Amino acid sequence: MIKTLIVDDEPLALDIIESYIEKIPDLTLIGRCENAIDANNIIQNQEVDLLFLDIQMPQMTGIELVKSLRNVPKIVFTTAYSEYAIEGFELDAVDYLLKPIAFDRFLKAVNKAKEGLTVKSPIAQEEDFFFVKADKKLVKIHFNEILYIEGLKDYVIIKKNSGRVITLQTMKSLESKLPSNIFMRVHRSYIMNINQIKAVVGNSIEISEGGQTKHIPIGKNYKDDLVSIIENNKL
């Protein structure tokens, strides 16, 4: 996981970036600060891989913070002022995001940062499976077997071509076990194996299930992310 810290003196900006981080499984938020001094204390005492850093802040600017650090994390500057761009890149910043920040632009910056980082996945890279508890036993499920995952109250249904597995856990806990290059949350109640997507029509995804076409709904809060992946030719 990429350990991430947000620094911005605007609470709304912190909230927006935090909501974006929550959508990207490889990122984990270790803190959010409203000033550079508090951020410096965290960086000195914890491992920080990626820093989303505002520039114009009271007491100490984001640029002054970076210049003061001996071990500098990957930096993505976030600001409303384009005139700082050159100085930001001179500090070897990964990217420079102008507010208001759209999610697709944020995702592009994260992908650039990943190129220089070793992503520590909760699942070993050589593994292509995971285990869930079902029917009083541990059931092994290969990622490529899964069509989609549906959340139903306290249960999760893992739908495969060969049937289904029902396990007692939350969608969020199961999502954390899945590789983000294969699976994507497309609805509050659905996680999709993106390799199984045949088409996107309006607010639904077409897949083939048991030789028949099935439609999976797309939640409005997830559609922009899905469209971004499609436009970047990742499907």
PDB file of C-alpha atoms in Angstrom:
ATOM      1  CA  MET A   1       0.000   0.000   0.000  1.00  0.00           C
ATOM      2  CA  ILE A   2       1.119   3.578  -0.712  1.00  0.00           C
ATOM      3  CA  LYS A   3       1.068   5.570   2.531  1.00  0.00           C
ATOM      4  CA  THR A   4      -0.441   8.957   1.756  1.00  0.00           C
ATOM      5  CA  LEU A   5      -0.592  12.286   3.578  1.00  0.00           C
ATOM      6  CA  ILE A   6      -2.735  15.319   2.650  1.00  0.00           C
ATOM      7  CA  VAL A   7      -1.751  18.868   3.618  1.00  0.00           C
ATOM      8  CA  ASP A   8      -4.085  21.798   2.909  1.00  0.00           C
ATOM      9  CA  ASP A   9      -5.387  24.696   4.978  1.00  0.00           C
ATOM     10  CA  GLU A  10      -8.839  24.375   3.364  1.00  0.00           C
ATOM     11  CA  PRO A  11     -11.014  21.679   5.029  1.00  0.00           C
ATOM     12  CA  LEU A  12     -13.079  21.257   1.848  1.00  0.00           C
ATOM     13  CA  ALA A  13      -9.940  20.546  -0.196  1.00  0.00           C
ATOM     14  CA  LEU A  14      -8.885  17.961   2.391  1.00  0.00           C
ATOM     15  CA  ASP A  15     -12.303  16.303   2.181  1.00  0.00           C
ATOM     16  CA  ILE A  16     -12.221  16.132  -1.630  1.00  0.00           C
ATOM     17  CA  ILE A  17      -8.746  14.602  -1.825  1.00  0.00           C
ATOM     18  CA  GLU A  18      -9.566  12.159   0.981  1.00  0.00           C
ATOM     19  CA  SER A  19     -12.660  11.008  -0.946  1.00  0.00           C
ATOM     20  CA  TYR A  20     -10.486  10.463  -4.040  1.00  0.00           C
ATOM     21  CA  ILE A  21      -7.927   8.461  -2.061  1.00  0.00           C
ATOM     22  CA  GLU A  22     -10.695   6.197  -0.731  1.00  0.00           C
ATOM     23  CA  LYS A  23     -11.541   5.222  -4.324  1.00  0.00           C
ATOM     24  CA  ILE A  24      -8.030   3.958  -5.102  1.00  0.00           C
ATOM     25  CA  PRO A  25      -7.255   0.631  -3.385  1.00  0.00           C
ATOM     26  CA  ASP A  26      -3.453   1.055  -3.593  1.00  0.00           C
ATOM     27  CA  LEU A  27      -3.583   4.208  -1.449  1.00  0.00           C
ATOM     28  CA  THR A  28      -3.959   4.324   2.307  1.00  0.00           C
ATOM     29  CA  LEU A  29      -4.413   7.639   4.128  1.00  0.00           C
ATOM     30  CA  ILE A  30      -2.220   7.976   7.199  1.00  0.00           C
ATOM     31  CA  GLY A  31      -3.175  11.565   8.005  1.00  0.00           C
ATOM     32  CA  ARG A  32      -4.484  14.960   6.968  1.00  0.00           C
ATOM     33  CA  CYS A  33      -3.067  18.271   8.147  1.00  0.00           C
ATOM     34  CA  GLU A  34      -4.188  21.880   7.876  1.00  0.00           C
ATOM     35  CA  ASN A  35      -0.652  23.288   8.052  1.00  0.00           C
ATOM     36  CA  ALA A  36       2.874  22.369   7.026  1.00  0.00           C
ATOM     37  CA  ILE A  37       4.231  22.296  10.590  1.00  0.00           C
ATOM     38  CA  ASP A  38       1.929  19.430  11.615  1.00  0.00           C
ATOM     39  CA  ALA A  39       2.768  17.677   8.347  1.00  0.00           C
ATOM     40  CA  ASN A  40       6.476  17.968   9.082  1.00  0.00           C
ATOM     41  CA  ASN A  41       5.972  16.248  12.453  1.00  0.00           C
ATOM     42  CA  ILE A  42       4.208  13.317  10.792  1.00  0.00           C
ATOM     43  CA  ILE A  43       6.834  12.984   8.053  1.00  0.00           C
ATOM     44  CA  GLN A  44       9.625  12.939  10.642  1.00  0.00           C
ATOM     45  CA  ASN A  45       7.961  10.190  12.677  1.00  0.00           C
ATOM     46  CA  GLN A  46       6.142   8.030  10.121  1.00  0.00           C
ATOM     47  CA  GLU A  47       6.802   6.552   6.718  1.00  0.00           C
ATOM     48  CA  VAL A  48       5.101   8.668   4.048  1.00  0.00           C
ATOM     49  CA  ASP A  49       5.273   7.534   0.422  1.00  0.00           C
ATOM     50  CA  LEU A  50       3.113  10.147  -1.290  1.00  0.00           C
ATOM     51  CA  LEU A  51       2.321  13.705  -0.197  1.00  0.00           C
ATOM     52  CA  PHE A  52      -0.529  15.789  -1.608  1.00  0.00           C
ATOM     53  CA  LEU A  53       0.619  19.259  -0.681  1.00  0.00           C
ATOM     54  CA  ASP A  54      -0.985  22.683  -0.939  1.00  0.00           C
ATOM     55  CA  ILE A  55       1.443  25.548  -1.587  1.00  0.00           C
ATOM     56  CA  GLN A  56      -0.127  28.693  -0.160  1.00  0.00           C
ATOM     57  CA  MET A  57      -0.540  28.101   3.591  1.00  0.00           C
ATOM     58  CA  PRO A  58       0.022  30.276   6.671  1.00  0.00           C
ATOM     59  CA  GLN A  59       3.242  29.988   8.739  1.00  0.00           C
ATOM     60  CA  MET A  60       5.003  27.747   6.206  1.00  0.00           C
ATOM     61  CA  THR A  61       4.288  27.204   2.521  1.00  0.00           C
ATOM     62  CA  GLY A  62       4.282  23.812   0.885  1.00  0.00           C
ATOM     63  CA  ILE A  63       7.439  24.690  -1.038  1.00  0.00           C
ATOM     64  CA  GLU A  64       9.210  25.723   2.174  1.00  0.00           C
ATOM     65  CA  LEU A  65       8.196  22.410   3.739  1.00  0.00           C
ATOM     66  CA  VAL A  66       9.680  20.386   0.884  1.00  0.00           C
ATOM     67  CA  LYS A  67      12.932  22.371   1.001  1.00  0.00           C
ATOM     68  CA  SER A  68      13.226  21.652   4.739  1.00  0.00           C
ATOM     69  CA  LEU A  69      12.926  17.865   4.406  1.00  0.00           C
ATOM     70  CA  ARG A  70      15.891  15.516   4.234  1.00  0.00           C
ATOM     71  CA  ASN A  71      13.891  12.470   3.137  1.00  0.00           C
ATOM     72  CA  VAL A  72      11.339  13.795   0.678  1.00  0.00           C
ATOM     73  CA  PRO A  73       8.317  11.632  -0.240  1.00  0.00           C
ATOM     74  CA  LYS A  74       6.844  11.707  -3.724  1.00  0.00           C
ATOM     75  CA  ILE A  75       5.162  15.107  -3.990  1.00  0.00           C
ATOM     76  CA  VAL A  76       1.997  16.136  -5.810  1.00  0.00           C
ATOM     77  CA  PHE A  77       1.360  19.849  -5.380  1.00  0.00           C
ATOM     78  CA  THR A  78      -2.276  20.959  -5.160  1.00  0.00           C
ATOM     79  CA  THR A  79      -2.974  24.665  -5.524  1.00  0.00           C
ATOM     80  CA  ALA A  80      -5.194  27.305  -7.068  1.00  0.00           C
ATOM     81  CA  TYR A  81      -2.173  29.264  -8.335  1.00  0.00           C
ATOM     82  CA  SER A  82      -0.537  28.221 -11.599  1.00  0.00           C
ATOM     83  CA  GLU A  83       2.421  30.596 -11.157  1.00  0.00           C
ATOM     84  CA  TYR A  84       4.061  28.166  -8.738  1.00  0.00           C
ATOM     85  CA  ALA A  85       4.240  25.356 -11.287  1.00  0.00           C
ATOM     86  CA  ILE A  86       7.828  25.934 -12.407  1.00  0.00           C
ATOM     87  CA  GLU A  87       9.178  26.112  -8.864  1.00  0.00           C
ATOM     88  CA  GLY A  88       7.161  23.015  -7.979  1.00  0.00           C
ATOM     89  CA  PHE A  89       8.676  20.945 -10.764  1.00  0.00           C
ATOM     90  CA  GLU A  90      12.157  22.221  -9.901  1.00  0.00           C
ATOM     91  CA  LEU A  91      11.642  20.408  -6.583  1.00  0.00           C
ATOM     92  CA  ASP A  92      11.098  17.165  -8.541  1.00  0.00           C
ATOM     93  CA  ALA A  93       7.365  17.108  -7.892  1.00  0.00           C
ATOM     94  CA  VAL A  94       5.565  14.192  -9.532  1.00  0.00           C
ATOM     95  CA  ASP A  95       2.722  16.428 -10.653  1.00  0.00           C
ATOM     96  CA  TYR A  96       1.069  19.788 -10.142  1.00  0.00           C
ATOM     97  CA  LEU A  97      -2.738  19.840  -9.793  1.00  0.00           C
ATOM     98  CA  LEU A  98      -4.734  23.025 -10.156  1.00  0.00           C
ATOM     99  CA  LYS A  99      -7.899  23.378  -8.088  1.00  0.00           C
ATOM    100  CA  PRO A 100     -10.680  22.455  -8.533  1.00  0.00           C
ATOM    101  CA  ILE A 101      -9.209  18.988  -9.088  1.00  0.00           C
ATOM    102  CA  ALA A 102     -11.176  16.472 -11.172  1.00  0.00           C
ATOM    103  CA  PHE A 103     -10.866  12.796 -10.229  1.00  0.00           C
ATOM    104  CA  ASP A 104      -9.492  11.701 -13.620  1.00  0.00           C
ATOM    105  CA  ARG A 105      -6.703  14.277 -13.298  1.00  0.00           C
ATOM    106  CA  PHE A 106      -6.031  13.121  -9.726  1.00  0.00           C
ATOM    107  CA  LEU A 107      -5.876   9.498 -10.889  1.00  0.00           C
ATOM    108  CA  LYS A 108      -3.361  10.430 -13.582  1.00  0.00           C
ATOM    109  CA  ALA A 109      -1.102  12.012 -10.941  1.00  0.00           C
ATOM    110  CA  VAL A 110      -1.358   8.915  -8.740  1.00  0.00           C
ATOM    111  CA  ASN A 111      -0.415   6.666 -11.651  1.00  0.00           C
ATOM    112  CA  LYS A 112       2.632   8.836 -12.334  1.00  0.00           C
ATOM    113  CA  ALA A 113       3.641   8.565  -8.673  1.00  0.00           C
ATOM    114  CA  LYS A 114       3.264   4.775  -8.747  1.00  0.00           C
ATOM    115  CA  GLU A 115       5.908   4.522 -11.459  1.00  0.00           C
ATOM    116  CA  GLY A 116       8.554   5.464  -8.928  1.00  0.00           C
ATOM    117  CA  LEU A 117       7.156   3.528  -5.984  1.00  0.00           C
ATOM    118  CA  THR A 118       6.959  -0.132  -5.040  1.00  0.00           C
ATOM    119  CA  VAL A 119       3.298  -0.767  -4.306  1.00  0.00           C
ATOM    120  CA  LYS A 120       2.943  -3.107  -1.360  1.00  0.00           C
ATOM    121  CA  SER A 121      -0.221  -4.991  -2.158  1.00  0.00           C
ATOM    122  CA  PRO A 122      -2.086  -6.837   0.605  1.00  0.00           C
ATOM    123  CA  ILE A 123      -1.945  -9.842  -1.749  1.00  0.00           C
ATOM    124  CA  ALA A 124       1.386 -11.235  -2.922  1.00  0.00           C
ATOM    125  CA  GLN A 125       1.856 -10.440  -6.583  1.00  0.00           C
ATOM    126  CA  GLU A 126       2.394 -14.087  -7.551  1.00  0.00           C
ATOM    127  CA  GLU A 127      -0.939 -15.151  -6.062  1.00  0.00           C
ATOM    128  CA  ASP A 128      -4.005 -15.217  -8.285  1.00  0.00           C
ATOM    129  CA  PHE A 129      -6.475 -16.285  -5.623  1.00  0.00           C
ATOM    130  CA  PHE A 130      -7.761 -15.588  -2.124  1.00  0.00           C
ATOM    131  CA  PHE A 131      -9.792 -17.399   0.535  1.00  0.00           C
ATOM    132  CA  VAL A 132     -13.181 -16.567   2.043  1.00  0.00           C
ATOM    133  CA  LYS A 133     -15.174 -18.212   4.801  1.00  0.00           C
ATOM    134  CA  ALA A 134     -18.322 -19.902   3.488  1.00  0.00           C
ATOM    135  CA  ASP A 135     -20.352 -22.898   4.653  1.00  0.00           C
ATOM    136  CA  LYS A 136     -18.143 -23.296   7.737  1.00  0.00           C
ATOM    137  CA  LYS A 137     -14.987 -23.709   5.651  1.00  0.00           C
ATOM    138  CA  LEU A 138     -12.350 -21.655   3.832  1.00  0.00           C
ATOM    139  CA  VAL A 139     -13.066 -21.563   0.124  1.00  0.00           C
ATOM    140  CA  LYS A 140     -10.330 -20.808  -2.402  1.00  0.00           C
ATOM    141  CA  ILE A 141     -11.392 -18.469  -5.221  1.00  0.00           C
ATOM    142  CA  HIS A 142      -9.276 -17.553  -8.229  1.00  0.00           C
ATOM    143  CA  PHE A 143      -9.622 -13.972  -9.430  1.00  0.00           C
ATOM    144  CA  ASN A 144     -10.238 -14.979 -13.037  1.00  0.00           C
ATOM    145  CA  GLU A 145     -13.225 -17.110 -11.954  1.00  0.00           C
ATOM    146  CA  ILE A 146     -15.157 -14.107 -10.683  1.00  0.00           C
ATOM    147  CA  LEU A 147     -17.767 -12.381 -12.860  1.00  0.00           C
ATOM    148  CA  TYR A 148     -18.885  -9.831 -10.284  1.00  0.00           C
ATOM    149  CA  ILE A 149     -19.467  -9.426  -6.559  1.00  0.00           C
ATOM    150  CA  GLU A 150     -22.766  -8.305  -5.086  1.00  0.00           C
ATOM    151  CA  GLY A 151     -23.301  -6.922  -1.606  1.00  0.00           C
ATOM    152  CA  LEU A 152     -26.493  -7.876   0.233  1.00  0.00           C
ATOM    153  CA  LYS A 153     -26.827  -6.437   3.736  1.00  0.00           C
ATOM    154  CA  ASP A 154     -24.163  -8.226   5.821  1.00  0.00           C
ATOM    155  CA  TYR A 155     -23.449 -10.805   3.128  1.00  0.00           C
ATOM    156  CA  VAL A 156     -21.422 -10.738  -0.065  1.00  0.00           C
ATOM    157  CA  ILE A 157     -22.236 -12.918  -3.076  1.00  0.00           C
ATOM    158  CA  ILE A 158     -19.236 -13.822  -5.238  1.00  0.00           C
ATOM    159  CA  LYS A 159     -20.671 -14.788  -8.625  1.00  0.00           C
ATOM    160  CA  LYS A 160     -18.709 -17.187 -10.793  1.00  0.00           C
ATOM    161  CA  ASN A 161     -19.521 -18.966 -14.046  1.00  0.00           C
ATOM    162  CA  SER A 162     -19.561 -22.198 -12.057  1.00  0.00           C
ATOM    163  CA  GLY A 163     -21.948 -20.919  -9.412  1.00  0.00           C
ATOM    164  CA  ARG A 164     -21.727 -18.584  -6.453  1.00  0.00           C
ATOM    165  CA  VAL A 165     -20.115 -18.309  -3.025  1.00  0.00           C
ATOM    166  CA  ILE A 166     -21.849 -16.471  -0.168  1.00  0.00           C
ATOM    167  CA  THR A 167     -19.670 -15.102   2.613  1.00  0.00           C
ATOM    168  CA  LEU A 168     -20.414 -13.078   5.730  1.00  0.00           C
ATOM    169  CA  GLN A 169     -18.383  -9.870   5.402  1.00  0.00           C
ATOM    170  CA  THR A 170     -18.653  -6.320   4.103  1.00  0.00           C
ATOM    171  CA  MET A 171     -18.037  -5.143   0.565  1.00  0.00           C
ATOM    172  CA  LYS A 172     -15.298  -2.825   1.809  1.00  0.00           C
ATOM    173  CA  SER A 173     -13.343  -5.596   3.537  1.00  0.00           C
ATOM    174  CA  LEU A 174     -13.600  -7.855   0.489  1.00  0.00           C
ATOM    175  CA  GLU A 175     -12.649  -5.039  -1.880  1.00  0.00           C
ATOM    176  CA  SER A 176      -9.382  -4.553   0.017  1.00  0.00           C
ATOM    177  CA  LYS A 177      -8.374  -8.129  -0.885  1.00  0.00           C
ATOM    178  CA  LEU A 178      -8.871  -7.661  -4.626  1.00  0.00           C
ATOM    179  CA  PRO A 179      -6.231  -6.414  -7.093  1.00  0.00           C
ATOM    180  CA  SER A 180      -7.225  -2.991  -8.408  1.00  0.00           C
ATOM    181  CA  ASN A 181      -6.004  -3.787 -11.928  1.00  0.00           C
ATOM    182  CA  ILE A 182      -8.723  -6.444 -12.240  1.00  0.00           C
ATOM    183  CA  PHE A 183     -11.604  -5.317 -10.017  1.00  0.00           C
ATOM    184  CA  MET A 184     -13.475  -2.046  -9.732  1.00  0.00           C
ATOM    185  CA  ARG A 185     -16.349  -0.822  -7.558  1.00  0.00           C
ATOM    186  CA  VAL A 186     -19.069   0.260  -9.985  1.00  0.00           C
ATOM    187  CA  HIS A 187     -21.982   0.586  -7.572  1.00  0.00           C
ATOM    188  CA  ARG A 188     -22.546   0.650  -3.837  1.00  0.00           C
ATOM    189  CA  SER A 189     -23.649  -2.977  -4.139  1.00  0.00           C
ATOM    190  CA  TYR A 190     -21.427  -4.244  -6.976  1.00  0.00           C
ATOM    191  CA  ILE A 191     -17.736  -4.879  -7.615  1.00  0.00           C
ATOM    192  CA  MET A 192     -16.978  -5.759 -11.233  1.00  0.00           C
ATOM    193  CA  ASN A 193     -14.276  -7.904 -12.792  1.00  0.00           C
ATOM    194  CA  ILE A 194     -13.393  -5.417 -15.524  1.00  0.00           C
ATOM    195  CA  ASN A 195     -12.173  -8.212 -17.793  1.00  0.00           C
ATOM    196  CA  GLN A 196     -15.764  -9.492 -17.900  1.00  0.00           C
ATOM    197  CA  ILE A 197     -17.267  -6.232 -19.192  1.00  0.00           C
ATOM    198  CA  LYS A 198     -18.711  -6.660 -22.677  1.00  0.00           C
ATOM    199  CA  ALA A 199     -20.205  -3.198 -23.072  1.00  0.00           C
ATOM    200  CA  VAL A 200     -21.319  -0.110 -21.170  1.00  0.00           C
ATOM    201  CA  VAL A 201     -24.779   1.112 -22.088  1.00  0.00           C
ATOM    202  CA  GLY A 202     -26.116   4.185 -20.327  1.00  0.00           C
ATOM    203  CA  ASN A 203     -25.965   3.509 -16.606  1.00  0.00           C
ATOM    204  CA  SER A 204     -25.380  -0.231 -16.831  1.00  0.00           C
ATOM    205  CA  ILE A 205     -22.669  -2.745 -17.699  1.00  0.00           C
ATOM    206  CA  GLU A 206     -23.341  -5.695 -19.982  1.00  0.00           C
ATOM    207  CA  ILE A 207     -21.745  -9.038 -19.099  1.00  0.00           C
ATOM    208  CA  SER A 208     -22.340 -12.619 -20.168  1.00  0.00           C
ATOM    209  CA  GLU A 209     -23.625 -14.884 -17.394  1.00  0.00           C
ATOM    210  CA  GLY A 210     -24.590 -18.473 -18.148  1.00  0.00           C
ATOM    211  CA  GLY A 211     -24.751 -17.726 -21.860  1.00  0.00           C
ATOM    212  CA  GLN A 212     -27.179 -14.846 -21.328  1.00  0.00           C
ATOM    213  CA  THR A 213     -26.692 -11.104 -21.160  1.00  0.00           C
ATOM    214  CA  LYS A 214     -26.898  -9.608 -17.683  1.00  0.00           C
ATOM    215  CA  HIS A 215     -26.906  -5.905 -16.789  1.00  0.00           C
ATOM    216  CA  ILE A 216     -25.012  -4.591 -13.763  1.00  0.00           C
ATOM    217  CA  PRO A 217     -26.040  -1.077 -12.624  1.00  0.00           C
ATOM    218  CA  ILE A 218     -23.482   1.728 -12.470  1.00  0.00           C
ATOM    219  CA  GLY A 219     -23.799   4.051  -9.482  1.00  0.00           C
ATOM    220  CA  LYS A 220     -23.599   7.742 -10.293  1.00  0.00           C
ATOM    221  CA  ASN A 221     -20.713   8.178  -7.828  1.00  0.00           C
ATOM    222  CA  TYR A 222     -18.676   5.537  -9.676  1.00  0.00           C
ATOM    223  CA  LYS A 223     -19.478   6.287 -13.315  1.00  0.00           C
ATOM    224  CA  ASP A 224     -16.776   8.943 -13.802  1.00  0.00           C
ATOM    225  CA  ASP A 225     -14.110   6.494 -12.596  1.00  0.00           C
ATOM    226  CA  LEU A 226     -15.343   3.809 -14.993  1.00  0.00           C
ATOM    227  CA  VAL A 227     -15.459   6.240 -17.922  1.00  0.00           C
ATOM    228  CA  SER A 228     -11.929   7.391 -17.083  1.00  0.00           C
ATOM    229  CA  ILE A 229     -10.643   3.804 -17.282  1.00  0.00           C
ATOM    230  CA  ILE A 230     -12.452   3.235 -20.572  1.00  0.00           C
ATOM    231  CA  GLU A 231     -11.111   6.458 -22.084  1.00  0.00           C
ATOM    232  CA  ASN A 232      -7.589   5.453 -21.059  1.00  0.00           C
ATOM    233  CA  ASN A 233      -8.070   2.169 -22.957  1.00  0.00           C
ATOM    234  CA  LYS A 234      -7.675   0.023 -19.854  1.00  0.00           C
ATOM    235  CA  LEU A 235     -10.680  -2.157 -20.580  1.00  0.00           C
TER     236      LEU A 235
END
